[in-house]
Amino acid sequence: MTKGNLFLAILSLLLSSMSLSNSLYIFVPSETRATVVEEYIKTSCNNLEVTAFGRAKDFSTQVEAQPPTAVLTLLPIIERNNQFETVLKGVKDGVTEEDYVIVSVDDPIDLNDLAGVKVGVVDLLGRKPMTEFVGQLLQSDVRLKRVSKIEDLLPLLSFGTADSLFISESVYESIKTKTQVNLVATRVNIKIGLVSAAVGGGSGKDEVASCIRNFGGEINKILGVDSWL
Amino acid sequence: MVIKSIRRLMSITTIVLMAIVSLQSIASEGTLVVFQPEGQAFDDVVRGLSDDLDGELDLIQVPANSDLSVSDISDALEANSPDAVILLGNLSLNVYKEYQAQSERDEFPPVIATAALFVDQSAVGAKNLSAIRYEVPAVTSLVNVRSTISDPLKKVGVIYRSNLSNVIEDYIEYCKTEGIELITAEVPIVSKNMANELTNNIEFLLKKKVDALLVLNDNRLLTSENVRRSWLPILKNRRVPVVVGLEPLVSSDLNLGAFAFVPDHYGLGVQTASMIWDLLDNDWEFEEIDIQEPLSVKKTVNVHILNRKLIPFSSEQLNSFDVVIED
């Protein structure tokens, strides 16, 4: 075997071993940057190829182009995608769902008159599916104003681009710690699943589950959960 | 026989053409023309726009560099009959205004201008135009600084040239809603000795005991001479966080800005798409002519400078910054 052939053989072995390793894609809207989330999770899951995304669009494009072994993301995204089976659910305060609220400035929003109201959200699914998803939850034909990042929600509201925000209670609490704008939350009795892990058709379920169960408190806090079920 | 074949061929061609046209109308709900200068920032705006449009609308990109002419714009609009036009950068906006001034048309498609400096002023005279400002609003930067540093942030100083007084008035109002008082110092539009004007006004603001200093992205205030003679000598050893709007001003070598907030160009594209969806929902007419603030920013913090100036901060909050400079 020539040196060139030997090099090619080693390269091909390396590439095939790389493609065989299990991969985990993460998309969890958070104020923590995706690069930081990725670094944290890599330390806990060093046997997985971990990639974190900061935007829903980048996540969905990559899932389509190069499907991973598993995904770690919010339950509505897993359910919409339909290619992954949920294997672990994030738990916070003993439950796997979180309350959502409608947040406005100074005055509460009239829940009986939501039609046409500009409602700001972090985009999880893209324009049409997200409009449909939120419309069904709120049972009203609202005008959705989508942003890519959680931190863009406050400007969306304070500059008047949206009349209100549809956000989880934890995001509301977090925004309140940063602003002195008089935010008012209206309860809507809607719960949405927390971050969950789901696997595709192939193997790797046990490996992914074991890695996630071993997440430390700091990673779980960033992901908005305190344990896994 | 030959004529019959030709007629048959023509009718088949017609059917195929009609099918193509009808398929196109199914595939796209509208056509947009974007005048796009070269450069990574403009590419990122178009990527954000295109990602959000997700193929639902046709997006036609027309180069808009220094040779862009009124006839280029006229040709692009004639050829594509867009439902809306997007202008990126000041040059596109200026040439488009010339096109509108020279055109005999009574009506123009709706236009959205973005990634153009001081668009409130540059867009004056344009018809049927809404815009997204390029400058990061003071309140956005300062709310982020307040969440990061442990010291109180109640009074912030800012120096501006008198031509920006309208922008500053908006900044003051927005900051007030966040409990931040903006202490302003106005300098003339033109001065023979701007460095001295700046030195006096920086000293004035420091005497007012401001908790931070906001440096506007005004190239007249930020000439290398003004940075060397005014900003740096006074501020480099003062225990006051300096907030800038340009990434190079936050480098450790320069030792000026501790925080930089710049527009997120991808985010500008997504915000433009949001205005496009509103247009689509309203039969390609603006509900109101609007100049919006940019919603999304990229954040840089220089921890080395914060430490050197003994400004305490939350380590956890650093995770929300796009760039953290540590040395």
GROMACS .gro file of C-alpha atoms in nm, chain B residues 29-316:
model
  288
  258GLU     CA    1  -4.799   3.547  -0.323
  259GLY     CA    2  -4.601   3.847  -0.439
  260THR     CA    3  -4.279   3.984  -0.577
  261LEU     CA    4  -4.021   4.192  -0.396
  262VAL     CA    5  -3.723   4.373  -0.541
  263VAL     CA    6  -3.435   4.435  -0.304
  264PHE     CA    7  -3.158   4.679  -0.397
  265GLN     CA    8  -2.857   4.527  -0.229
  266PRO     CA    9  -2.506   4.669  -0.201
  267GLU     CA   10  -2.207   4.437  -0.169
  268GLY     CA   11  -2.091   4.349   0.181
  269GLN     CA   12  -2.141   4.094   0.458
  270ALA     CA   13  -2.380   4.316   0.655
  271PHE     CA   14  -2.617   4.350   0.358
  272ASP     CA   15  -2.586   3.976   0.282
  273ASP     CA   16  -2.693   3.905   0.640
  274VAL     CA   17  -2.996   4.135   0.609
  275VAL     CA   18  -3.103   3.952   0.293
  276ARG     CA   19  -3.044   3.612   0.458
  277GLY     CA   20  -3.274   3.708   0.747
  278LEU     CA   21  -3.532   3.839   0.502
  279SER     CA   22  -3.513   3.537   0.276
  280ASP     CA   23  -3.523   3.289   0.567
  281ASP     CA   24  -3.838   3.449   0.701
  282LEU     CA   25  -4.006   3.472   0.359
  283ASP     CA   26  -3.931   3.100   0.324
  284GLY     CA   27  -4.001   3.099  -0.050
  285GLU     CA   28  -4.356   3.231  -0.009
  286LEU     CA   29  -4.270   3.550  -0.197
  287ASP     CA   30  -4.034   3.600  -0.490
  288LEU     CA   31  -3.728   3.795  -0.386
  289ILE     CA   32  -3.537   3.956  -0.670
  290GLN     CA   33  -3.194   4.089  -0.573
  291VAL     CA   34  -3.058   4.383  -0.772
  292PRO     CA   35  -2.696   4.494  -0.711
  293ALA     CA   36  -2.682   4.848  -0.572
  294ASN     CA   37  -2.322   4.959  -0.566
  295SER     CA   38  -2.157   5.292  -0.644
  296ASP     CA   39  -2.260   5.270  -1.012
  297LEU     CA   40  -2.633   5.234  -0.931
  298SER     CA   41  -2.831   5.472  -1.151
  299VAL     CA   42  -3.188   5.594  -1.177
  300SER     CA   43  -3.228   5.390  -1.497
  301ASP     CA   44  -3.111   5.072  -1.317
  302ILE     CA   45  -3.393   5.124  -1.069
  303SER     CA   46  -3.644   5.207  -1.339
  304ASP     CA   47  -3.544   4.898  -1.541
  305ALA     CA   48  -3.564   4.667  -1.239
  306LEU     CA   49  -3.911   4.793  -1.148
  307GLU     CA   50  -4.035   4.773  -1.509
  308ALA     CA   51  -3.905   4.421  -1.552
  309ASN     CA   52  -4.041   4.281  -1.226
  310SER     CA   53  -4.346   4.493  -1.133
  311PRO     CA   54  -4.278   4.435  -0.763
  312ASP     CA   55  -4.546   4.449  -0.497
  313ALA     CA   56  -4.291   4.611  -0.267
  314VAL     CA   57  -3.935   4.742  -0.284
  315ILE     CA   58  -3.661   4.706  -0.023
  316LEU     CA   59  -3.371   4.950  -0.014
  317LEU     CA   60  -3.054   4.857   0.171
  318GLY     CA   61  -2.802   5.129   0.255
  319ASN     CA   62  -2.795   5.504   0.200
  320LEU     CA   63  -2.689   5.491  -0.164
  321SER     CA   64  -2.991   5.280  -0.266
  322LEU     CA   65  -3.216   5.520  -0.079
  323ASN     CA   66  -3.065   5.831  -0.238
  324VAL     CA   67  -3.082   5.696  -0.593
  325TYR     CA   68  -3.435   5.567  -0.536
  326LYS     CA   69  -3.544   5.914  -0.424
  327GLU     CA   70  -3.395   6.054  -0.746
  328TYR     CA   71  -3.586   5.789  -0.941
  329GLN     CA   72  -3.912   5.891  -0.771
  330ALA     CA   73  -3.840   6.260  -0.838
  331GLN     CA   74  -3.775   6.198  -1.207
  332SER     CA   75  -4.052   5.945  -1.264
  333GLU     CA   76  -4.382   6.039  -1.424
  334ARG     CA   77  -4.567   5.774  -1.226
  335ASP     CA   78  -4.843   5.892  -0.991
  336GLU     CA   79  -4.805   5.600  -0.756
  337PHE     CA   80  -4.510   5.399  -0.635
  338PRO     CA   81  -4.501   5.056  -0.475
  339PRO     CA   82  -4.447   5.055  -0.099
  340VAL     CA   83  -4.081   5.087  -0.006
  341ILE     CA   84  -3.898   4.974   0.307
  342ALA     CA   85  -3.555   5.123   0.371
  343THR     CA   86  -3.315   4.970   0.618
  344ALA     CA   87  -2.945   4.942   0.702
  345ALA     CA   88  -2.919   5.312   0.611
  346LEU     CA   89  -2.763   5.563   0.850
  347PHE     CA   90  -2.989   5.828   1.003
  348VAL     CA   91  -3.279   5.720   0.785
  349ASP     CA   92  -3.518   5.980   0.936
  350GLN     CA   93  -3.313   6.247   0.763
  351SER     CA   94  -3.208   6.056   0.451
  352ALA     CA   95  -3.563   5.945   0.372
  353VAL     CA   96  -3.709   6.296   0.371
  354GLY     CA   97  -3.891   6.348   0.040
  355ALA     CA   98  -3.935   5.979  -0.039
  356LYS     CA   99  -4.289   5.871  -0.125
  357ASN     CA  100  -4.473   5.569   0.017
  358LEU     CA  101  -4.172   5.474   0.229
  359SER     CA  102  -4.142   5.318   0.572
  360ALA     CA  103  -3.812   5.230   0.734
  361ILE     CA  104  -3.623   5.061   1.013
  362ARG     CA  105  -3.358   5.276   1.178
  363TYR     CA  106  -3.001   5.148   1.177
  364GLU     CA  107  -2.886   5.312   1.499
  365VAL     CA  108  -2.934   5.102   1.812
  366PRO     CA  109  -3.165   5.301   2.044
  367ALA     CA  110  -3.000   5.422   2.364
  368VAL     CA  111  -3.260   5.247   2.578
  369THR     CA  112  -3.180   4.905   2.428
  370SER     CA  113  -2.809   4.942   2.501
  371LEU     CA  114  -2.858   5.087   2.847
  372VAL     CA  115  -3.110   4.828   2.967
  373ASN     CA  116  -2.853   4.562   2.874
  374VAL     CA  117  -2.573   4.748   3.054
  375ARG     CA  118  -2.792   4.789   3.364
  376SER     CA  119  -2.859   4.412   3.370
  377THR     CA  120  -2.489   4.338   3.351
  378ILE     CA  121  -2.317   4.578   3.588
  379SER     CA  122  -2.379   4.564   3.961
  380ASP     CA  123  -2.361   4.940   4.017
  381PRO     CA  124  -2.681   5.144   3.970
  382LEU     CA  125  -2.744   5.293   3.628
  383LYS     CA  126  -2.973   5.592   3.667
  384LYS     CA  127  -2.799   5.880   3.491
  385VAL     CA  128  -2.628   5.841   3.154
  386GLY     CA  129  -2.443   6.111   2.965
  387VAL     CA  130  -2.454   6.154   2.589
  388ILE     CA  131  -2.297   6.410   2.354
  389TYR     CA  132  -2.467   6.482   2.024
  390ARG     CA  133  -2.445   6.726   1.736
  391SER     CA  134  -2.744   6.959   1.708
  392ASN     CA  135  -2.869   6.798   1.384
  393LEU     CA  136  -2.962   6.489   1.588
  394SER     CA  137  -3.178   6.668   1.842
  395ASN     CA  138  -3.495   6.488   1.724
  396VAL     CA  139  -3.333   6.148   1.769
  397ILE     CA  140  -3.209   6.247   2.114
  398GLU     CA  141  -3.559   6.359   2.217
  399ASP     CA  142  -3.688   6.010   2.133
  400TYR     CA  143  -3.400   5.856   2.326
  401ILE     CA  144  -3.482   6.067   2.632
  402GLU     CA  145  -3.847   5.957   2.626
  403TYR     CA  146  -3.768   5.586   2.584
  404CYS     CA  147  -3.504   5.602   2.859
  405LYS     CA  148  -3.753   5.773   3.091
  406THR     CA  149  -3.986   5.471   3.066
  407GLU     CA  150  -3.695   5.262   3.194
  408GLY     CA  151  -3.614   5.499   3.480
  409ILE     CA  152  -3.292   5.616   3.315
  410GLU     CA  153  -3.223   5.987   3.292
  411LEU     CA  154  -3.030   6.086   2.982
  412ILE     CA  155  -2.808   6.387   3.054
  413THR     CA  156  -2.737   6.548   2.720
  414ALA     CA  157  -2.466   6.781   2.592
  415GLU     CA  158  -2.510   6.941   2.251
  416VAL     CA  159  -2.218   7.037   2.027
  417PRO     CA  160  -2.242   7.231   1.699
  418ILE     CA  161  -2.285   7.049   1.368
  419VAL     CA  162  -1.952   7.191   1.254
  420SER     CA  163  -1.672   7.322   1.471
  421LYS     CA  164  -1.319   7.432   1.396
  422ASN     CA  165  -1.211   7.260   1.714
  423MET     CA  166  -1.442   6.966   1.776
  424ALA     CA  167  -1.183   6.799   2.000
  425ASN     CA  168  -1.206   7.091   2.245
  426GLU     CA  169  -1.586   7.093   2.226
  427LEU     CA  170  -1.584   6.724   2.312
  428THR     CA  171  -1.332   6.758   2.594
  429ASN     CA  172  -1.538   7.032   2.760
  430ASN     CA  173  -1.860   6.838   2.727
  431ILE     CA  174  -1.720   6.506   2.847
  432GLU     CA  175  -1.587   6.690   3.155
  433PHE     CA  176  -1.927   6.855   3.199
  434LEU     CA  177  -2.103   6.516   3.194
  435LEU     CA  178  -1.855   6.362   3.436
  436LYS     CA  179  -1.910   6.651   3.676
  437LYS     CA  180  -2.281   6.565   3.663
  438LYS     CA  181  -2.176   6.227   3.805
  439VAL     CA  182  -2.323   6.016   3.526
  440ASP     CA  183  -2.326   5.639   3.586
  441ALA     CA  184  -2.225   5.566   3.225
  442LEU     CA  185  -2.139   5.748   2.906
  443LEU     CA  186  -2.307   5.666   2.574
  444VAL     CA  187  -2.102   5.741   2.262
  445LEU     CA  188  -2.315   5.791   1.951
  446ASN     CA  189  -2.209   5.655   1.613
  447ASP     CA  190  -2.140   5.995   1.462
  448ASN     CA  191  -1.830   5.991   1.245
  449ARG     CA  192  -1.770   6.363   1.311
  450LEU     CA  193  -1.746   6.293   1.683
  451LEU     CA  194  -1.538   5.982   1.637
  452THR     CA  195  -1.257   6.096   1.407
  453SER     CA  196  -0.924   5.944   1.504
  454GLU     CA  197  -0.810   6.289   1.619
  455ASN     CA  198  -1.115   6.331   1.846
  456VAL     CA  199  -1.073   5.982   1.989
  457ARG     CA  200  -0.701   6.045   2.052
  458ARG     CA  201  -0.732   6.400   2.185
  459SER     CA  202  -1.064   6.390   2.373
  460TRP     CA  203  -1.238   6.060   2.440
  461LEU     CA  204  -0.936   5.850   2.537
  462PRO     CA  205  -0.734   6.087   2.758
  463ILE     CA  206  -1.036   6.172   2.974
  464LEU     CA  207  -1.210   5.837   2.991
  465LYS     CA  208  -0.944   5.570   2.994
  466ASN     CA  209  -0.888   5.589   3.369
  467ARG     CA  210  -1.235   5.698   3.482
  468ARG     CA  211  -1.452   5.443   3.662
  469VAL     CA  212  -1.740   5.496   3.422
  470PRO     CA  213  -1.857   5.235   3.173
  471VAL     CA  214  -1.840   5.370   2.819
  472VAL     CA  215  -2.105   5.232   2.583
  473VAL     CA  216  -2.032   5.246   2.210
  474GLY     CA  217  -2.200   5.149   1.886
  475LEU     CA  218  -1.899   5.020   1.694
  476GLU     CA  219  -1.717   4.693   1.766
  477PRO     CA  220  -1.363   4.829   1.705
  478LEU     CA  221  -1.419   5.085   1.982
  479VAL     CA  222  -1.451   4.809   2.240
  480SER     CA  223  -1.110   4.649   2.184
  481SER     CA  224  -0.870   4.613   2.475
  482ASP     CA  225  -0.594   4.783   2.275
  483LEU     CA  226  -0.797   5.100   2.238
  484ASN     CA  227  -0.920   5.087   2.598
  485LEU     CA  228  -1.231   5.301   2.548
  486GLY     CA  229  -1.563   5.114   2.529
  487ALA     CA  230  -1.662   4.847   2.780
  488PHE     CA  231  -1.982   4.763   2.591
  489ALA     CA  232  -2.072   4.772   2.222
  490PHE     CA  233  -2.421   4.729   2.082
  491VAL     CA  234  -2.453   4.706   1.705
  492PRO     CA  235  -2.748   4.617   1.483
  493ASP     CA  236  -2.808   4.246   1.426
  494HIS     CA  237  -2.821   4.246   1.047
  495TYR     CA  238  -2.997   3.911   1.024
  496GLY     CA  239  -3.253   4.051   1.271
  497LEU     CA  240  -3.301   4.359   1.051
  498GLY     CA  241  -3.389   4.122   0.766
  499VAL     CA  242  -3.642   3.935   0.980
  500GLN     CA  243  -3.794   4.268   1.093
  501THR     CA  244  -3.817   4.380   0.731
  502ALA     CA  245  -3.996   4.054   0.649
  503SER     CA  246  -4.242   4.127   0.929
  504MET     CA  247  -4.325   4.462   0.764
  505ILE     CA  248  -4.362   4.281   0.431
  506TRP     CA  249  -4.615   4.037   0.584
  507ASP     CA  250  -4.814   4.334   0.713
  508LEU     CA  251  -4.814   4.477   0.361
  509LEU     CA  252  -4.928   4.146   0.214
  510ASP     CA  253  -5.213   4.130   0.464
  511ASN     CA  254  -5.316   4.483   0.371
  512ASP     CA  255  -5.320   4.446  -0.010
  513TRP     CA  256  -4.969   4.589  -0.044
  514GLU     CA  257  -5.049   4.918   0.124
  515PHE     CA  258  -4.895   5.055   0.442
  516GLU     CA  259  -5.145   5.080   0.724
  517GLU     CA  260  -4.937   5.379   0.832
  518ILE     CA  261  -4.605   5.522   0.722
  519ASP     CA  262  -4.374   5.418   0.999
  520ILE     CA  263  -4.011   5.446   1.100
  521GLN     CA  264  -3.938   5.163   1.340
  522GLU     CA  265  -3.658   5.111   1.586
  523PRO     CA  266  -3.439   4.806   1.524
  524LEU     CA  267  -3.540   4.525   1.760
  525SER     CA  268  -3.240   4.299   1.753
  526VAL     CA  269  -2.881   4.381   1.849
  527LYS     CA  270  -2.545   4.208   1.873
  528LYS     CA  271  -2.379   4.259   2.207
  529THR     CA  272  -2.010   4.275   2.296
  530VAL     CA  273  -1.863   4.322   2.642
  531ASN     CA  274  -1.499   4.380   2.731
  532VAL     CA  275  -1.446   4.214   3.068
  533HIS     CA  276  -1.081   4.320   3.074
  534ILE     CA  277  -1.185   4.687   3.070
  535LEU     CA  278  -1.459   4.632   3.332
  536ASN     CA  279  -1.205   4.465   3.560
  537ARG     CA  280  -0.940   4.728   3.499
  538LYS     CA  281  -1.186   5.005   3.582
  539LEU     CA  282  -1.310   4.810   3.886
  540ILE     CA  283  -1.668   4.807   3.756
  541PRO     CA  284  -1.847   4.510   3.919
  542PHE     CA  285  -2.065   4.291   3.695
  543SER     CA  286  -2.272   3.971   3.690
  544SER     CA  287  -2.071   3.681   3.545
  545GLU     CA  288  -2.392   3.492   3.467
   0.00000   0.00000   0.00000
